[in-house]
XYZ file of C-alpha atoms in Angstrom:
543
model
C -79.687 26.572 -42.618
C -82.945 25.277 -44.110
C -83.725 21.591 -44.472
C -86.454 20.175 -46.733
C -87.787 17.117 -44.911
C -90.596 16.619 -47.415
C -90.811 14.336 -50.444
C -91.176 17.138 -52.976
C -88.843 19.909 -54.089
C -89.422 23.168 -52.212
C -89.369 26.651 -53.699
C -89.932 29.743 -51.647
C -88.256 32.705 -49.974
C -86.447 33.460 -46.754
C -87.787 36.752 -45.452
C -85.714 38.906 -43.108
C -87.216 41.810 -41.212
C -85.312 43.936 -38.707
C -87.447 45.863 -36.235
C -86.732 48.450 -33.581
C -88.114 47.719 -30.080
C -91.229 49.748 -30.947
C -91.934 47.462 -33.930
C -90.837 49.928 -36.607
C -89.157 48.189 -39.534
C -85.668 49.495 -40.303
C -84.516 46.926 -42.864
C -85.870 43.942 -44.800
C -84.827 41.479 -47.481
C -86.225 38.447 -49.323
C -84.010 35.644 -50.593
C -85.247 32.974 -53.023
C -84.459 29.359 -52.107
C -84.877 26.019 -53.885
C -84.281 22.775 -52.012
C -84.491 19.214 -53.274
C -86.319 16.590 -51.183
C -84.295 15.507 -48.138
C -81.627 18.140 -48.748
C -80.609 21.337 -46.956
C -79.217 24.688 -47.992
C -77.859 27.866 -46.428
C -79.218 31.361 -46.765
C -76.611 34.086 -46.272
C -77.666 37.690 -46.789
C -76.836 41.197 -45.612
C -79.088 43.956 -44.309
C -78.020 47.598 -44.190
C -79.131 49.694 -41.212
C -78.711 53.454 -41.542
C -78.116 55.407 -38.338
C -78.341 52.384 -36.033
C -78.987 52.495 -32.314
C -75.705 51.193 -30.896
C -75.636 48.708 -28.017
C -73.587 49.582 -24.925
C -73.801 48.930 -21.168
C -75.170 52.450 -20.745
C -77.729 52.054 -23.548
C -78.370 48.378 -24.345
C -80.458 48.963 -27.464
C -81.867 45.774 -28.984
C -83.473 45.042 -32.327
C -85.768 42.151 -33.241
C -84.683 40.121 -36.256
C -87.701 38.250 -37.651
C -86.853 35.383 -40.009
C -89.668 33.680 -41.930
C -89.818 31.033 -44.633
C -92.678 31.453 -47.096
C -93.766 29.006 -49.766
C -94.539 29.882 -53.405
C -97.961 31.169 -52.415
C -96.504 33.468 -49.753
C -97.755 31.387 -46.856
C -95.391 31.430 -43.819
C -94.413 27.861 -42.894
C -91.562 28.431 -40.438
C -89.723 31.225 -38.652
C -88.324 32.643 -35.450
C -87.417 35.876 -33.700
C -83.984 36.727 -32.365
C -82.977 39.826 -30.414
C -79.729 41.355 -31.635
C -77.638 44.395 -30.843
C -75.410 46.433 -33.138
C -72.038 47.308 -31.655
C -68.314 47.082 -32.276
C -65.702 46.065 -29.717
C -61.939 46.425 -30.139
C -59.026 45.594 -27.871
C -56.187 47.868 -28.967
C -53.267 46.939 -26.752
C -51.781 50.111 -25.271
C -54.890 52.069 -26.266
C -57.126 49.757 -24.266
C -60.725 48.794 -24.940
C -62.815 50.614 -27.567
C -66.586 50.404 -27.877
C -68.438 51.576 -30.977
C -65.366 53.278 -32.365
C -64.509 55.220 -29.210
C -62.192 54.507 -26.244
C -64.216 53.255 -23.281
C -63.927 55.763 -20.466
C -63.071 53.481 -17.537
C -61.977 49.946 -16.661
C -64.710 47.327 -16.950
C -65.094 45.868 -13.474
C -67.516 43.108 -12.596
C -67.568 39.618 -11.138
C -67.579 35.921 -11.855
C -70.870 34.064 -11.632
C -71.922 30.519 -10.818
C -75.595 30.087 -11.625
C -76.416 27.787 -8.692
C -78.883 29.048 -6.091
C -79.652 28.112 -2.484
C -81.559 24.832 -2.037
C -82.087 24.127 -5.755
C -78.502 24.093 -7.038
C -78.404 24.544 -10.821
C -82.164 24.019 -11.307
C -82.951 27.742 -11.472
C -85.797 29.183 -13.586
C -85.419 31.961 -16.140
C -86.691 34.536 -13.639
C -83.721 33.915 -11.328
C -81.254 34.414 -14.188
C -82.885 37.769 -14.975
C -82.959 38.822 -11.316
C -79.297 37.864 -10.913
C -78.325 40.000 -13.907
C -80.353 42.907 -12.573
C -78.798 42.710 -9.106
C -75.312 42.674 -10.627
C -76.140 45.597 -12.900
C -77.681 47.523 -9.995
C -74.382 47.105 -8.174
C -72.651 48.964 -11.004
C -70.977 45.918 -12.525
C -70.488 45.940 -16.279
C -68.868 42.602 -17.093
C -69.622 39.058 -15.900
C -67.373 36.043 -16.406
C -69.361 32.830 -16.842
C -67.307 30.679 -14.507
C -66.503 28.085 -15.580
C -68.927 27.110 -18.313
C -71.589 28.553 -20.623
C -74.632 29.556 -18.615
C -78.324 29.344 -19.281
C -79.498 31.232 -22.419
C -81.894 33.146 -20.149
C -78.903 34.744 -18.411
C -77.359 35.740 -21.733
C -80.706 37.252 -22.784
C -80.833 39.216 -19.525
C -77.302 40.538 -20.041
C -78.265 41.670 -23.553
C -81.245 43.511 -22.113
C -79.628 45.060 -19.036
C -76.238 46.023 -20.461
C -73.776 43.520 -19.021
C -70.775 42.368 -21.026
C -70.090 38.622 -20.708
C -66.955 36.479 -20.973
C -68.089 33.095 -22.284
C -66.126 30.108 -20.955
C -65.480 26.592 -22.186
C -66.500 23.985 -19.559
C -63.413 22.823 -17.672
C -61.431 23.332 -14.486
C -57.998 22.029 -13.420
C -58.113 18.831 -15.426
C -56.429 17.571 -18.569
C -56.404 14.099 -20.113
C -53.812 13.171 -22.745
C -56.203 10.786 -24.484
C -56.979 12.353 -27.908
C -60.712 11.946 -27.396
C -60.596 14.387 -24.456
C -59.326 17.264 -26.607
C -61.808 16.408 -29.348
C -64.682 16.659 -26.890
C -63.440 20.028 -25.660
C -63.189 21.229 -29.264
C -66.808 20.172 -29.750
C -67.772 22.156 -26.647
C -66.045 25.260 -28.032
C -67.862 24.999 -31.361
C -71.211 24.544 -29.653
C -70.786 27.454 -27.233
C -69.744 29.870 -29.995
C -72.607 28.761 -32.241
C -75.081 29.151 -29.396
C -73.960 32.556 -28.104
C -72.359 34.353 -31.075
C -75.440 36.503 -31.795
C -75.573 38.008 -28.310
C -74.306 41.618 -28.223
C -73.319 41.073 -24.598
C -70.465 38.716 -25.596
C -67.284 40.655 -24.831
C -64.711 37.947 -25.319
C -64.418 34.183 -25.537
C -62.410 32.092 -23.101
C -61.996 28.832 -25.047
C -59.123 27.493 -22.941
C -59.743 25.336 -19.850
C -59.715 27.257 -16.583
C -56.550 26.883 -14.450
C -55.465 23.882 -16.517
C -51.970 23.130 -17.795
C -52.817 21.998 -21.288
C -50.380 21.552 -24.225
C -49.576 24.418 -26.598
C -51.289 22.829 -29.597
C -54.569 22.717 -27.664
C -54.421 26.487 -27.053
C -53.777 27.139 -30.741
C -56.615 24.845 -31.836
C -59.030 26.355 -29.297
C -58.308 29.853 -30.605
C -58.646 28.797 -34.247
C -62.005 27.107 -33.632
C -63.431 30.349 -32.223
C -62.167 32.248 -35.278
C -63.709 29.651 -37.606
C -67.100 29.711 -35.870
C -67.129 33.515 -35.593
C -65.366 34.668 -38.787
C -66.121 38.358 -38.339
C -64.389 41.430 -36.923
C -64.545 42.036 -33.189
C -63.780 38.410 -32.324
C -61.425 38.197 -29.340
C -60.253 35.325 -27.163
C -58.453 35.365 -23.811
C -55.818 33.079 -22.296
C -53.685 32.836 -19.147
C -50.537 34.944 -19.441
C -48.322 32.078 -18.252
C -49.984 29.272 -20.222
C -48.550 27.374 -23.149
C -49.823 28.671 -26.470
C -50.534 32.172 -25.127
C -48.872 33.667 -28.220
C -52.011 32.871 -30.221
C -54.265 35.139 -28.136
C -54.985 38.877 -28.256
C -55.949 39.141 -24.554
C -53.958 37.754 -21.643
C -55.266 37.239 -18.122
C -52.986 38.709 -15.463
C -53.003 40.752 -12.291
C -52.002 44.423 -12.496
C -48.369 45.124 -11.730
C -49.265 46.971 -8.531
C -51.446 44.086 -7.399
C -48.395 42.404 -5.877
C -49.010 38.769 -6.550
C -51.311 36.237 -8.082
C -50.644 33.155 -10.128
C -50.422 34.981 -13.439
C -48.754 38.306 -12.637
C -46.324 39.367 -15.301
C -43.683 42.028 -15.866
C -43.393 41.197 -19.563
C -46.000 43.592 -20.967
C -46.306 43.619 -24.779
C -47.643 46.810 -26.365
C -49.876 45.037 -28.881
C -51.662 42.892 -26.277
C -54.521 43.718 -23.934
C -54.595 42.535 -20.315
C -57.478 41.658 -18.003
C -57.828 40.172 -14.491
C -60.245 37.287 -14.750
C -60.356 36.665 -10.960
C -59.451 39.084 -8.167
C -60.254 39.671 -4.500
C -60.060 36.216 -2.929
C -57.429 36.178 -0.170
C -57.286 32.733 1.420
C -54.612 31.526 3.843
C -54.251 28.074 2.273
C -56.381 25.725 0.208
C -57.259 23.558 3.205
C -58.208 25.900 6.073
C -59.946 28.555 3.965
C -59.546 31.447 6.415
C -59.756 34.794 4.646
C -60.709 38.482 5.126
C -62.659 38.193 1.856
C -64.677 35.096 2.787
C -67.384 36.417 5.084
C -70.761 34.806 5.763
C -73.461 37.462 5.947
C -74.631 36.278 9.380
C -71.178 36.933 10.852
C -72.302 40.527 11.229
C -71.180 44.050 10.557
C -67.512 43.912 11.611
C -66.712 40.951 9.360
C -68.640 42.478 6.452
C -66.844 45.814 6.888
C -63.480 44.057 6.626
C -64.563 42.210 3.482
C -65.757 45.423 1.813
C -62.552 47.293 2.700
C -60.464 44.399 1.370
C -62.311 44.474 -1.956
C -62.185 48.273 -2.140
C -58.730 49.401 -1.035
C -56.862 47.392 1.613
C -53.841 48.724 3.488
C -51.673 45.992 1.933
C -50.848 45.501 -1.738
C -53.496 43.361 -3.374
C -55.591 43.345 -6.516
C -58.593 45.412 -5.443
C -61.135 47.733 -7.014
C -58.752 50.620 -6.421
C -55.757 48.749 -7.878
C -57.678 47.965 -11.081
C -58.467 51.655 -11.512
C -54.795 52.598 -11.167
C -53.688 50.501 -14.130
C -52.897 51.990 -17.546
C -55.556 51.678 -20.270
C -53.856 48.527 -21.533
C -55.221 46.685 -18.479
C -58.949 46.887 -19.183
C -60.473 45.693 -15.894
C -61.222 42.601 -13.860
C -63.892 40.262 -12.482
C -64.229 39.738 -8.737
C -64.171 36.204 -7.418
C -67.127 35.983 -6.688
C -70.559 37.631 -7.016
C -72.484 35.082 -4.882
C -71.723 32.648 -2.085
C -71.859 29.093 -3.400
C -70.897 25.487 -2.717
C -67.270 24.793 -3.565
C -67.553 21.082 -4.289
C -63.973 20.239 -3.335
C -64.283 21.658 0.213
C -66.970 21.063 2.875
C -67.401 24.787 3.556
C -69.279 27.032 1.129
C -67.399 29.858 -0.531
C -68.376 32.956 1.445
C -66.594 35.563 -0.690
C -69.668 36.800 -2.557
C -70.928 40.348 -2.339
C -74.294 38.616 -1.865
C -75.119 35.422 -0.024
C -76.475 32.253 -1.610
C -80.025 33.705 -1.417
C -78.762 36.875 -3.218
C -79.099 39.049 -0.120
C -76.520 41.863 -0.070
C -73.506 42.232 2.188
C -71.814 45.577 2.803
C -69.462 44.969 -0.122
C -72.482 45.057 -2.447
C -73.113 48.668 -1.435
C -69.411 49.456 -1.789
C -69.663 48.316 -5.421
C -72.878 50.296 -5.855
C -71.091 53.436 -4.663
C -68.735 53.218 -7.658
C -71.612 53.805 -10.117
C -72.084 57.122 -11.819
C -74.412 59.411 -9.818
C -76.209 60.283 -13.067
C -79.672 58.730 -13.218
C -80.198 56.372 -16.161
C -83.682 55.695 -17.491
C -83.330 51.938 -17.358
C -84.736 48.988 -15.444
C -81.803 48.851 -13.035
C -81.306 51.204 -10.115
C -79.036 54.115 -10.941
C -78.285 57.607 -9.741
C -76.964 58.997 -6.476
C -76.821 56.742 -3.419
C -75.635 56.752 0.176
C -75.559 53.807 2.594
C -74.592 53.639 6.287
C -72.799 50.378 7.122
C -73.454 50.503 10.866
C -76.087 48.742 13.001
C -75.890 50.902 16.155
C -75.772 47.924 18.534
C -73.835 47.897 21.845
C -71.120 45.965 19.946
C -70.836 48.270 16.949
C -67.623 50.192 16.440
C -67.158 53.872 17.230
C -66.247 54.624 13.602
C -69.085 54.870 11.077
C -68.537 53.659 7.512
C -70.558 55.161 4.668
C -70.621 54.196 0.987
C -71.702 56.887 -1.463
C -71.160 58.164 -5.005
C -72.011 61.750 -4.112
C -69.599 64.700 -4.046
C -70.176 65.255 -0.335
C -71.646 63.222 2.502
C -72.997 64.864 5.653
C -73.453 62.651 8.721
C -75.590 63.646 11.702
C -75.458 61.675 14.966
C -78.236 62.271 17.535
C -81.041 64.788 17.152
C -79.599 68.239 17.616
C -76.180 66.674 17.910
C -72.934 67.078 16.068
C -72.889 67.030 12.261
C -69.819 66.025 10.270
C -69.436 66.555 6.533
C -67.137 64.534 4.314
C -66.188 66.312 1.085
C -65.295 63.844 -1.644
C -62.354 64.844 -3.808
C -61.758 62.657 -6.837
C -58.203 61.428 -6.912
C -56.320 61.571 -10.180
C -56.203 57.797 -10.106
C -57.933 55.103 -8.136
C -61.501 53.948 -7.598
C -64.191 56.567 -8.241
C -65.517 56.743 -4.664
C -63.317 55.434 -1.830
C -64.857 54.148 1.378
C -65.844 56.998 3.724
C -65.067 56.668 7.425
C -66.359 59.065 10.083
C -64.085 58.428 13.039
C -65.160 58.146 16.681
C -68.816 59.002 16.051
C -70.924 56.310 17.686
C -71.111 55.893 21.458
C -73.550 53.434 23.021
C -73.385 55.293 26.338
C -74.991 58.347 24.701
C -77.730 56.074 23.404
C -78.222 54.664 26.904
C -78.405 58.117 28.506
C -81.087 59.346 26.087
C -82.996 56.060 26.276
C -83.231 56.356 30.070
C -84.829 59.782 29.490
C -87.382 58.290 27.096
C -85.743 59.963 24.117
C -85.014 56.889 22.013
C -86.248 58.711 18.898
C -83.392 61.194 19.232
C -80.812 58.454 18.642
C -80.005 57.851 14.985
C -77.438 58.222 12.232
C -78.480 60.269 9.218
C -76.321 60.343 6.082
C -77.094 62.893 3.389
C -75.435 62.749 -0.017
C -74.949 66.115 -1.697
C -74.175 67.066 -5.301
C -73.661 70.739 -6.160
C -74.709 71.591 -2.608
C -78.089 69.879 -2.862
C -79.177 66.777 -0.934
C -79.857 64.065 -3.524
C -79.770 60.880 -1.394
C -80.360 60.006 2.260
C -80.071 56.981 4.540
C -81.092 56.846 8.181
C -80.224 54.159 10.739
C -81.572 53.821 14.290
C -80.939 51.240 17.026
C -83.408 48.353 17.103
C -85.411 48.433 20.330
C -87.735 45.807 21.836
C -88.804 43.222 19.183
C -92.524 43.668 18.526
C -93.275 42.501 14.964
C -92.154 40.583 11.920
C -91.405 42.155 8.571
C -92.026 40.102 5.447
C -91.043 40.975 1.883
C -90.577 39.295 -1.478
C -87.251 39.679 -3.261
C -88.544 39.506 -6.832
C -86.929 42.570 -8.488
C -90.335 43.622 -9.742
C -91.054 40.380 -11.602
C -94.130 38.364 -10.615
C -94.023 34.701 -9.677
C -95.366 32.489 -12.481
C -97.370 29.368 -11.666
C -95.576 27.251 -14.261
C -94.291 24.475 -12.021
C -90.662 25.666 -11.922
C -90.604 29.328 -10.896
C -89.730 30.367 -7.356
C -89.057 33.516 -5.395
C -87.185 34.346 -2.189
C -89.228 35.563 0.778
C -87.395 37.260 3.657
C -88.640 37.611 7.222
C -87.087 39.908 9.802
C -87.567 40.484 13.529
C -88.139 44.213 14.063
C -89.113 46.791 16.677
C -92.351 48.792 16.441
C -90.739 51.306 14.047
C -89.492 48.627 11.685
C -85.818 48.705 12.710
C -84.495 45.180 12.206
C -83.182 43.437 15.308
C -80.006 41.886 13.879
C -78.941 40.455 17.240
C -81.618 37.999 18.337
C -82.123 34.288 18.905
C -85.695 34.022 17.703
C -86.831 31.276 15.354
C -89.210 32.083 12.502
C -91.277 29.262 11.022
C -92.902 29.588 7.614
C -96.167 28.062 6.411
C -97.822 28.415 3.048
C -101.418 27.946 1.940
C -102.728 27.325 -1.560
C -101.034 26.213 -4.772
C -97.399 26.528 -3.768
C -94.783 25.023 -1.534
C -91.724 25.976 0.453
C -88.511 24.689 -1.075
C -86.110 22.992 1.290
C -88.569 22.295 4.110
């Protein structure tokens, strides 16, 4: 849309130029425009791209669309740049999700995201949105649900760049007002969110309905129709609760898989033409007052609590919607988003929500590495971490369990305990169904008394756990853990995901300090207090 705010008639051209990331032009077009004083017009044109680079989570190729307005003399007087991706998405009912004309090989599993951060709440800079997206992508997630509102454009830009699909939500949660003006304001929200985000290739589906809200059927129909009107193109899909009024107007229904055994929207009435998705899974609370749960684990509660959380999310002994359960569904059930990626303030309860795979400072719990182990072991040449990995979830303290848990995406994992000691090898065999890489447990391995005996002999260096991940018989990843001895130093590092702090008045970065022994092994069990000071042009947030 072009508006002539001048007092004279305007004649010129709208110039479109589509560039590859390297700046090479792949398509262009000029469109003549004439606008009377004080009036506006629309320019609607088509560009043809031959042999396009297609956007996908595995290869998030982006083009630059340059739009310029030139006057009669060819002088540019306005313009902008927008990054776009070329891709097609289709939800085909029984045939599942298709990307770029092909069936997608696996369920899309990710998490919900609130954009609030420790200390600052919602006042997060663009760098934090990018780092959040990178951490989620590093964990192997491929879809993020913006719960429960549109999120900062910087996060959408990051998802475009890093290959994360996004479910875009209308603001709203467990509230409906029968006054007509309430619905009209929600309709305005829907129009605005589609107009703002419709050019992002990361948009997977729209969720125009109000979250966990019992609205009337005509609202659901209107919400769906507004999305179609604002995005009148193929590959436009909207999702709705499977038990909500007006669900018949939607192509995608939110439900738990049949073998998930429960959940507010589980259904046995599966329709062949519809596609199903689990918008929230994993949370397992006793009641909505006490908030006790094997999934809600503060990071500082230590290794045993974090091990239970990770096992609950992966594959618990009881029937529940888990990572494994989502992989055992037919193609018609296309995945699910964990509740939740990060710890955060609940608002309606005095306790924070501790169910994140990372804490409120975005520091990982064991469940983060469990998710990471579900990634493909093939190295991708991208900004995020990919390839083979192995991680020992054991701290080797006097209170650690005898069993040793390891997360890995390798074919085999070999675990060595004590120098010259016994070596055990776990051979991974992919099940016909289920999560790609189940949790590995080496039983009855760790014994503090062996540590004590060697320590008394001055052989502390002989005490360690070494995990080696093997593919085709070759070691491709290692992780070593040793007991923390006498505290002798502090470790300090910046959690910036490779992006520098900008002195722009709003940027910030997380700095972590750790008590460690002389070899750098972190002393998790200690009662020391660390005080921070800063010199120069900066300040510590939160005191």
